[in-house]
Amino acid sequence: MRFANATLPDGSKHDIEVEGGRIAALLPVSATLADLDLGGALVLPPLVDGHIHLDKTLLGLPWVPNQATGNRVADRIEAERKVRAARTVPESQTGANLVRQVLASGTLHMRSHVDIDNQLGLRNLREILKVRERFSDLVTIEIVAFPQSGILRSPGTVDLLAAAMAEGADLVGGLDPVGIDGDLDGHLAPVFAIAERHRAGIDIHLHDGGEAGIAQIEAIAERTRAAGLQGKVAISHAFALGSVPPLLAARTADLLADTGVAIMSHGPGGATIPPLQLLREHGVRVFGGSDNVRDAWSPFGNGDMLERAMMIGYRANFRHDAELALAFDMVTKAAAEVLGIADYGFAPGGPADFVVVEAETLAEAIASRPRRKLVVKGGRIVARDGVLVLP
Ligand SMILES: [Zn+2]
């Protein structure tokens, strides 16, 4: 199959020859041989969502007003309990709604955190494992066993996290060791112990800001080194990096780079954003994700990673094309590297996975977030004009 007349992000124009689900060759433009003429549209690598919550979303259900009575993480945990108690539709159904929506927007790989606590047990995990199985031909779903209610303040969670890893979770999560559990080592010790036992990665939500947050980042980095888990640990949000003087942020960045700890940012609306350029300059892997999509935490979000790149750029005050390219890298190549997607990238010999949009350049695509003309997975068109074309 030949997709003719594609513009690549470097501005070059090619026909894309696809064979057996892979890109056989990039050829000179020759409209006469085309099976499908892309008309010079821009072809992008597949989008990657490095941080989503498939079990939390209420997508497809009647509108649920946000019920948090305060602005602290603990207030939102309580609000989510109320919303969950009133739920009648299983998480596998709403999670599938979200997977279909992100697939139509060009996301083919994602990392989903899944709530585990002593009230939920492994219920949400089992629901999202069903979603992963159902869409396994189309999207990669990595699962983080996420202790949303804390570890020490939800007794029994350590055993549940271990059980989750045995049942199919890929990484161990964590949440504000000091802000939520009030015990840095008491929280991190079991997280690292379980990860070491399973030779698994770790991805910790860290909202705690200021120097207290930096101290936790340092502790996570030092434990990563001690456990030999370099390259397998990420900290999500890390608001602290954006709330301390640049010199301290730079010193912390060197430690993160040295221990291979990656930083995820979704371009937060109500918190400080880590200094993305500074982190990159110091060699830290920085990647992006949606975080909450239409759930008890946030009414916003739609899972569109091109739009997410725009929001990251907006929050980071990016303006130049090179800066927008960094935002794009966070939702494509960098996220794929952190997730360990071996078969990723748009090149001859690689998988015929790509996204087609009406834009002249990458920067324009981020600024205008055009509807996805095509989403192609393994050479097969899975979405057209923003709508899934699969059963
Ligand atoms: Zn999150």
Coordinates of C-alpha atoms and ligand atoms in Angstrom, one line a residue:
M1 CA 0.0 0.0 0.0
R2 CA 1.3 3.4 -0.9
F3 CA 0.4 6.6 1.0
A4 CA 1.5 9.3 -1.5
N5 CA 2.6 12.9 -1.1
A6 CA 3.3 13.1 2.6
T7 CA 5.1 16.0 4.2
L8 CA 7.5 14.9 7.0
P9 CA 8.3 17.0 10.1
D10 CA 11.7 17.9 8.5
G11 CA 9.8 19.4 5.5
S12 CA 10.7 16.7 3.0
K13 CA 8.0 15.2 0.8
H14 CA 7.7 11.4 0.2
D15 CA 5.5 8.6 -0.7
I16 CA 5.2 6.1 2.1
E17 CA 5.4 2.4 1.0
V18 CA 3.9 0.1 3.5
E19 CA 4.3 -3.7 3.5
G20 CA 3.4 -6.2 6.2
G21 CA 2.5 -3.5 8.7
R22 CA 5.9 -1.8 8.4
I23 CA 7.3 1.1 6.4
A24 CA 9.1 -0.6 3.5
A25 CA 10.5 2.6 2.0
L26 CA 10.2 6.4 1.8
L27 CA 10.1 7.1 -2.0
P28 CA 10.0 10.2 -4.2
V29 CA 6.5 11.5 -4.7
S30 CA 4.7 9.8 -7.5
A31 CA 0.9 10.4 -7.4
T32 CA 0.3 7.9 -10.2
L33 CA 1.2 4.9 -8.1
A34 CA -0.8 6.1 -5.0
D35 CA -3.3 4.0 -3.2
L36 CA -4.1 7.0 -1.1
D37 CA -3.0 10.6 -1.9
L38 CA -2.3 12.6 1.3
G39 CA -2.2 15.8 -0.6
G40 CA 0.9 17.1 1.1
A41 CA -0.5 16.7 4.6
L42 CA 1.9 16.4 7.5
V43 CA 2.8 13.0 8.8
L44 CA 3.6 12.7 12.5
P45 CA 4.9 9.7 14.6
P46 CA 2.2 8.2 16.9
L47 CA 1.4 10.2 20.0
V48 CA 2.3 8.8 23.4
D49 CA 0.5 9.6 26.6
G50 CA 3.0 9.1 29.5
H51 CA 0.4 9.6 32.3
I52 CA -3.3 8.9 32.2
H53 CA -5.9 7.5 34.6
L54 CA -8.1 5.1 32.6
D55 CA -9.9 3.9 35.8
K56 CA -10.9 7.4 37.0
T57 CA -12.5 8.9 33.9
L58 CA -16.3 9.4 33.8
L59 CA -16.2 9.9 30.0
G60 CA -19.4 8.9 28.4
L61 CA -21.5 9.3 31.6
P62 CA -23.8 12.1 32.4
W63 CA -22.0 15.2 33.8
V64 CA -20.7 14.8 37.4
P65 CA -20.0 18.1 39.1
N66 CA -16.7 18.3 41.0
Q67 CA -17.3 17.6 44.7
A68 CA -14.0 18.6 46.3
T69 CA -14.5 20.9 49.3
G70 CA -10.9 22.1 49.4
N71 CA -7.8 22.5 47.3
R72 CA -5.5 19.9 48.9
V73 CA -4.7 16.5 47.4
A74 CA -6.4 15.0 50.4
D75 CA -9.6 16.9 49.7
R76 CA -9.7 15.5 46.2
I77 CA -9.1 12.0 47.4
E78 CA -12.2 12.3 49.6
A79 CA -14.3 13.8 46.8
E80 CA -13.3 10.9 44.5
R81 CA -14.6 8.5 47.1
K82 CA -18.0 10.1 46.9
V83 CA -18.1 10.0 43.2
R84 CA -17.0 6.4 43.1
A85 CA -19.6 5.3 45.6
A86 CA -22.3 6.8 43.3
R87 CA -20.9 5.0 40.2
T88 CA -23.1 2.4 38.5
V89 CA -21.0 1.9 35.3
P90 CA -17.8 -0.3 35.5
E91 CA -14.4 1.3 35.0
S92 CA -13.8 -1.0 32.1
Q93 CA -16.6 0.7 30.2
T94 CA -15.6 4.3 30.8
G95 CA -11.9 3.4 30.4
A96 CA -12.7 1.9 27.0
N97 CA -14.6 5.1 26.1
L98 CA -11.3 7.0 26.8
V99 CA -9.1 4.6 24.9
R100 CA -11.4 4.9 21.9
Q101 CA -11.2 8.7 22.1
V102 CA -7.4 8.9 22.5
L103 CA -6.9 6.4 19.7
A104 CA -9.0 8.6 17.4
S105 CA -6.6 11.4 18.3
G106 CA -3.5 9.4 17.3
T107 CA -2.3 8.1 20.7
L108 CA -1.0 4.5 20.2
H109 CA 0.9 4.1 23.5
M110 CA 0.1 5.1 27.0
R111 CA 0.9 4.6 30.7
S112 CA -2.1 4.5 33.0
H113 CA -2.0 4.8 36.7
V114 CA -4.7 2.6 38.3
D115 CA -5.9 3.2 41.9
I116 CA -5.2 0.6 44.5
D117 CA -6.2 1.0 48.2
N118 CA -7.7 -1.0 51.0
Q119 CA -11.3 -0.2 50.0
L120 CA -10.9 -0.8 46.3
G121 CA -8.5 -3.7 46.5
L122 CA -7.6 -4.8 43.0
R123 CA -11.0 -4.0 41.5
N124 CA -9.9 -1.1 39.3
L125 CA -6.8 -3.0 38.2
R126 CA -8.9 -5.9 37.0
E127 CA -11.2 -3.6 35.1
I128 CA -8.4 -1.8 33.3
L129 CA -6.7 -5.2 32.6
K130 CA -9.8 -6.0 30.6
V131 CA -9.5 -2.8 28.7
R132 CA -5.8 -3.5 27.9
E133 CA -6.7 -7.0 26.7
R134 CA -9.6 -5.6 24.5
F135 CA -7.5 -3.0 22.7
S136 CA -4.2 -5.0 22.7
D137 CA -4.0 -5.0 18.9
L138 CA -4.2 -1.2 18.8
V139 CA -2.6 0.4 21.8
T140 CA 0.1 -0.3 24.3
I141 CA -1.2 0.2 27.8
E142 CA 1.4 0.2 30.6
I143 CA -0.2 0.0 34.0
V144 CA 1.1 1.6 37.2
A145 CA -0.2 0.2 40.5
F146 CA -1.0 3.5 42.1
P147 CA -1.6 3.9 45.9
Q148 CA -4.1 6.8 45.5
S149 CA -5.0 6.8 49.2
G150 CA -1.4 6.6 50.4
I151 CA 0.4 3.6 51.7
L152 CA 0.7 4.1 55.4
R153 CA -2.7 5.8 55.8
S154 CA -4.4 2.9 53.9
P155 CA -3.2 -0.2 55.8
G156 CA -2.9 -3.3 53.7
T157 CA -1.9 -1.3 50.6
V158 CA 1.7 -2.8 50.5
D159 CA 0.3 -6.3 50.1
L160 CA -2.1 -5.1 47.5
L161 CA 0.6 -3.3 45.5
A162 CA 2.6 -6.6 45.5
A163 CA -0.5 -8.5 44.4
A164 CA -1.2 -6.0 41.7
M165 CA 2.3 -6.6 40.3
A166 CA 1.6 -10.3 40.3
E167 CA -1.7 -9.8 38.5
G168 CA -0.3 -7.8 35.6
A169 CA 0.6 -4.2 36.7
D170 CA 3.9 -3.2 35.1
L171 CA 5.2 -0.5 37.5
V172 CA 4.8 0.4 41.2
G173 CA 3.4 3.9 41.9
G174 CA 3.6 6.2 44.8
L175 CA 2.1 9.5 46.1
D176 CA 3.5 12.4 48.1
P177 CA 5.5 10.3 50.7
V178 CA 5.5 13.3 53.1
G179 CA 2.4 15.3 52.0
I180 CA 0.1 12.3 52.2
D181 CA 1.7 9.6 54.3
G182 CA 3.9 11.9 56.4
D183 CA 6.8 9.4 56.3
L184 CA 9.3 9.7 53.5
D185 CA 11.1 6.4 54.2
G186 CA 8.0 4.5 55.4
H187 CA 6.4 5.3 52.0
L188 CA 9.4 4.8 49.7
A189 CA 10.9 1.6 51.3
P190 CA 8.0 -0.7 50.3
V191 CA 7.6 1.0 46.8
F192 CA 11.3 0.3 46.0
A193 CA 11.2 -3.2 47.7
I194 CA 8.3 -4.3 45.5
A195 CA 9.9 -2.8 42.4
E196 CA 13.2 -4.5 43.1
R197 CA 11.5 -7.9 43.7
H198 CA 9.7 -7.6 40.3
R199 CA 12.6 -5.9 38.5
A200 CA 9.9 -3.3 37.6
G201 CA 9.9 0.4 37.1
I202 CA 8.5 3.1 39.4
D203 CA 6.4 6.2 38.7
I204 CA 5.6 8.4 41.7
H205 CA 3.1 11.3 41.9
L206 CA 4.8 14.1 43.7
H207 CA 2.8 17.3 44.2
D208 CA 4.6 18.4 47.3
G209 CA 6.4 21.7 46.5
G210 CA 9.3 23.8 47.7
E211 CA 12.3 22.5 49.5
A212 CA 10.3 19.7 51.1
G213 CA 9.4 18.5 47.6
I214 CA 13.1 18.7 46.5
A215 CA 14.1 16.6 49.5
Q216 CA 11.7 13.9 48.4
I217 CA 13.0 14.1 44.8
E218 CA 16.6 13.6 46.1
A219 CA 15.5 10.7 48.2
I220 CA 13.8 9.0 45.2
A221 CA 16.9 9.6 43.1
E222 CA 19.3 8.2 45.8
R223 CA 17.1 5.1 46.3
T224 CA 17.0 4.6 42.5
R225 CA 20.8 4.5 42.4
A226 CA 21.0 2.2 45.4
A227 CA 18.4 -0.2 43.9
G228 CA 20.2 -0.2 40.5
L229 CA 16.9 1.1 38.9
Q230 CA 18.5 3.9 36.8
G231 CA 16.4 4.6 33.8
K232 CA 13.3 2.9 35.2
V233 CA 12.0 5.5 37.6
A234 CA 9.9 8.6 36.9
I235 CA 8.5 11.3 39.0
S236 CA 5.1 12.7 37.8
H237 CA 4.4 16.4 38.3
A238 CA 7.4 17.3 40.5
F239 CA 6.0 20.8 41.0
A240 CA 8.8 21.4 43.5
L241 CA 11.3 21.8 40.7
G242 CA 9.4 24.9 39.5
S243 CA 9.0 26.4 42.9
V244 CA 12.6 26.7 44.1
P245 CA 15.5 29.0 42.9
P246 CA 17.0 28.0 39.6
L247 CA 20.3 27.0 41.2
L248 CA 18.6 24.5 43.4
A249 CA 16.6 23.2 40.5
A250 CA 19.8 22.9 38.4
R251 CA 21.6 20.9 41.2
T252 CA 18.6 18.6 41.5
A253 CA 18.5 18.2 37.7
D254 CA 22.1 17.0 37.8
L255 CA 21.1 14.3 40.4
L256 CA 18.1 13.3 38.3
A257 CA 20.2 13.0 35.1
D258 CA 22.9 11.1 37.0
T259 CA 20.3 8.5 38.4
G260 CA 18.2 8.4 35.2
V261 CA 15.0 9.6 36.9
A262 CA 12.6 11.0 34.4
I263 CA 10.1 13.9 35.0
M264 CA 6.5 13.9 33.7
S265 CA 4.6 17.2 33.3
H266 CA 1.1 17.7 32.0
G267 CA 1.4 21.5 31.9
P268 CA -0.5 22.0 35.2
G269 CA -3.0 24.8 35.4
G270 CA -2.9 25.5 39.2
A271 CA 0.7 24.7 40.1
T272 CA 4.3 25.5 39.2
I273 CA 5.6 23.7 36.2
P274 CA 9.1 22.2 36.3
P275 CA 11.7 24.1 34.3
L276 CA 11.5 21.9 31.2
Q277 CA 14.3 23.5 29.2
L278 CA 16.7 23.6 32.2
L279 CA 16.0 19.9 32.9
R280 CA 16.7 19.0 29.3
E281 CA 19.9 21.0 29.3
H282 CA 21.0 19.1 32.3
G283 CA 20.2 15.8 30.6
V284 CA 17.0 14.9 32.4
R285 CA 14.4 12.9 30.4
V286 CA 11.2 15.0 30.4
F287 CA 7.9 13.6 29.1
G288 CA 4.2 14.5 29.0
G289 CA 0.9 13.0 29.8
S290 CA -2.8 13.9 30.1
D291 CA -3.2 13.1 33.7
N292 CA -6.9 13.5 34.7
V293 CA -9.5 13.4 31.9
R294 CA -13.1 14.3 32.9
D295 CA -13.0 12.7 36.3
A296 CA -13.5 13.5 40.0
W297 CA -10.2 15.4 40.0
S298 CA -10.6 17.5 36.9
P299 CA -13.6 18.4 34.7
F300 CA -11.1 19.1 31.8
G301 CA -8.9 17.1 29.5
N302 CA -9.8 15.0 26.4
G303 CA -6.7 12.8 26.0
D304 CA -5.5 14.6 22.8
M305 CA -1.7 14.7 23.1
L306 CA -1.3 17.4 20.4
E307 CA -3.5 19.6 22.5
R308 CA -1.5 18.6 25.6
A309 CA 1.7 19.7 23.8
M310 CA 0.0 23.0 23.3
M311 CA -0.9 23.3 27.0
I312 CA 2.6 22.3 28.1
G313 CA 4.0 25.0 25.7
Y314 CA 1.4 27.5 26.9
R315 CA 2.3 26.9 30.6
A316 CA 6.0 26.9 29.9
N317 CA 5.7 30.2 28.0
F318 CA 7.1 28.6 24.8
R319 CA 7.0 30.7 21.6
H320 CA 9.7 29.6 19.2
D321 CA 9.5 26.6 16.9
A322 CA 12.4 24.9 18.7
E323 CA 10.5 25.2 22.0
L324 CA 7.3 23.8 20.5
A325 CA 9.5 20.9 19.2
L326 CA 10.5 20.2 22.8
A327 CA 6.8 20.1 23.8
F328 CA 6.1 17.7 20.8
D329 CA 9.0 15.5 21.8
M330 CA 7.6 15.2 25.3
V331 CA 4.4 13.6 23.8
T332 CA 6.1 11.4 21.3
K333 CA 9.7 10.2 21.3
A334 CA 10.7 11.1 24.9
A335 CA 7.6 9.5 26.3
A336 CA 8.1 6.4 24.2
E337 CA 11.6 6.1 25.6
V338 CA 10.5 6.4 29.1
L339 CA 7.7 3.8 28.5
G340 CA 10.3 1.5 27.0
I341 CA 8.5 1.2 23.6
A342 CA 11.2 -0.5 21.6
D343 CA 9.4 -0.5 18.3
Y344 CA 8.8 3.3 18.0
G345 CA 9.6 5.9 15.4
F346 CA 8.7 6.9 11.9
A347 CA 11.5 5.5 9.6
P348 CA 12.0 2.8 6.9
G349 CA 11.9 -0.6 8.6
G350 CA 9.9 0.8 11.5
P351 CA 6.2 0.1 12.3
A352 CA 3.8 1.7 9.9
D353 CA 2.2 3.7 12.7
F354 CA 1.6 7.4 12.0
V355 CA -0.8 10.3 12.3
V356 CA -1.8 12.6 9.4
V357 CA -2.8 16.2 10.0
E358 CA -3.5 19.3 7.9
A359 CA -0.5 21.5 8.8
E360 CA 2.7 22.7 7.2
T361 CA 5.0 22.3 10.1
L362 CA 5.2 20.6 13.5
A363 CA 4.9 24.0 15.2
E364 CA 1.8 24.8 13.3
A365 CA 0.3 21.4 14.2
I366 CA 0.8 22.2 17.9
A367 CA -0.6 25.7 17.6
S368 CA -3.7 24.7 15.7
R369 CA -4.3 21.1 16.9
P370 CA -6.0 20.1 13.7
R371 CA -8.4 17.2 13.6
R372 CA -6.5 14.0 12.7
K373 CA -7.1 13.2 9.1
L374 CA -5.8 9.7 9.5
V375 CA -4.5 7.5 12.3
V376 CA -2.6 4.5 10.9
K377 CA -1.6 1.5 13.0
G378 CA 0.5 -1.2 11.4
G379 CA -0.4 0.1 7.9
R380 CA -4.1 -0.1 8.7
I381 CA -6.3 3.1 8.9
V382 CA -7.9 3.0 12.4
A383 CA -9.4 6.5 12.5
R384 CA -10.4 9.0 9.8
D385 CA -11.2 12.7 10.4
G386 CA -11.1 12.2 14.2
V387 CA -13.5 9.2 14.1
L388 CA -12.6 5.5 14.7
V389 CA -13.3 3.4 11.7
L390 CA -12.8 0.1 13.5
P391 CA -15.7 -2.0 14.9
Ligands
ZN1 ZN -2.0 11.5 37.9

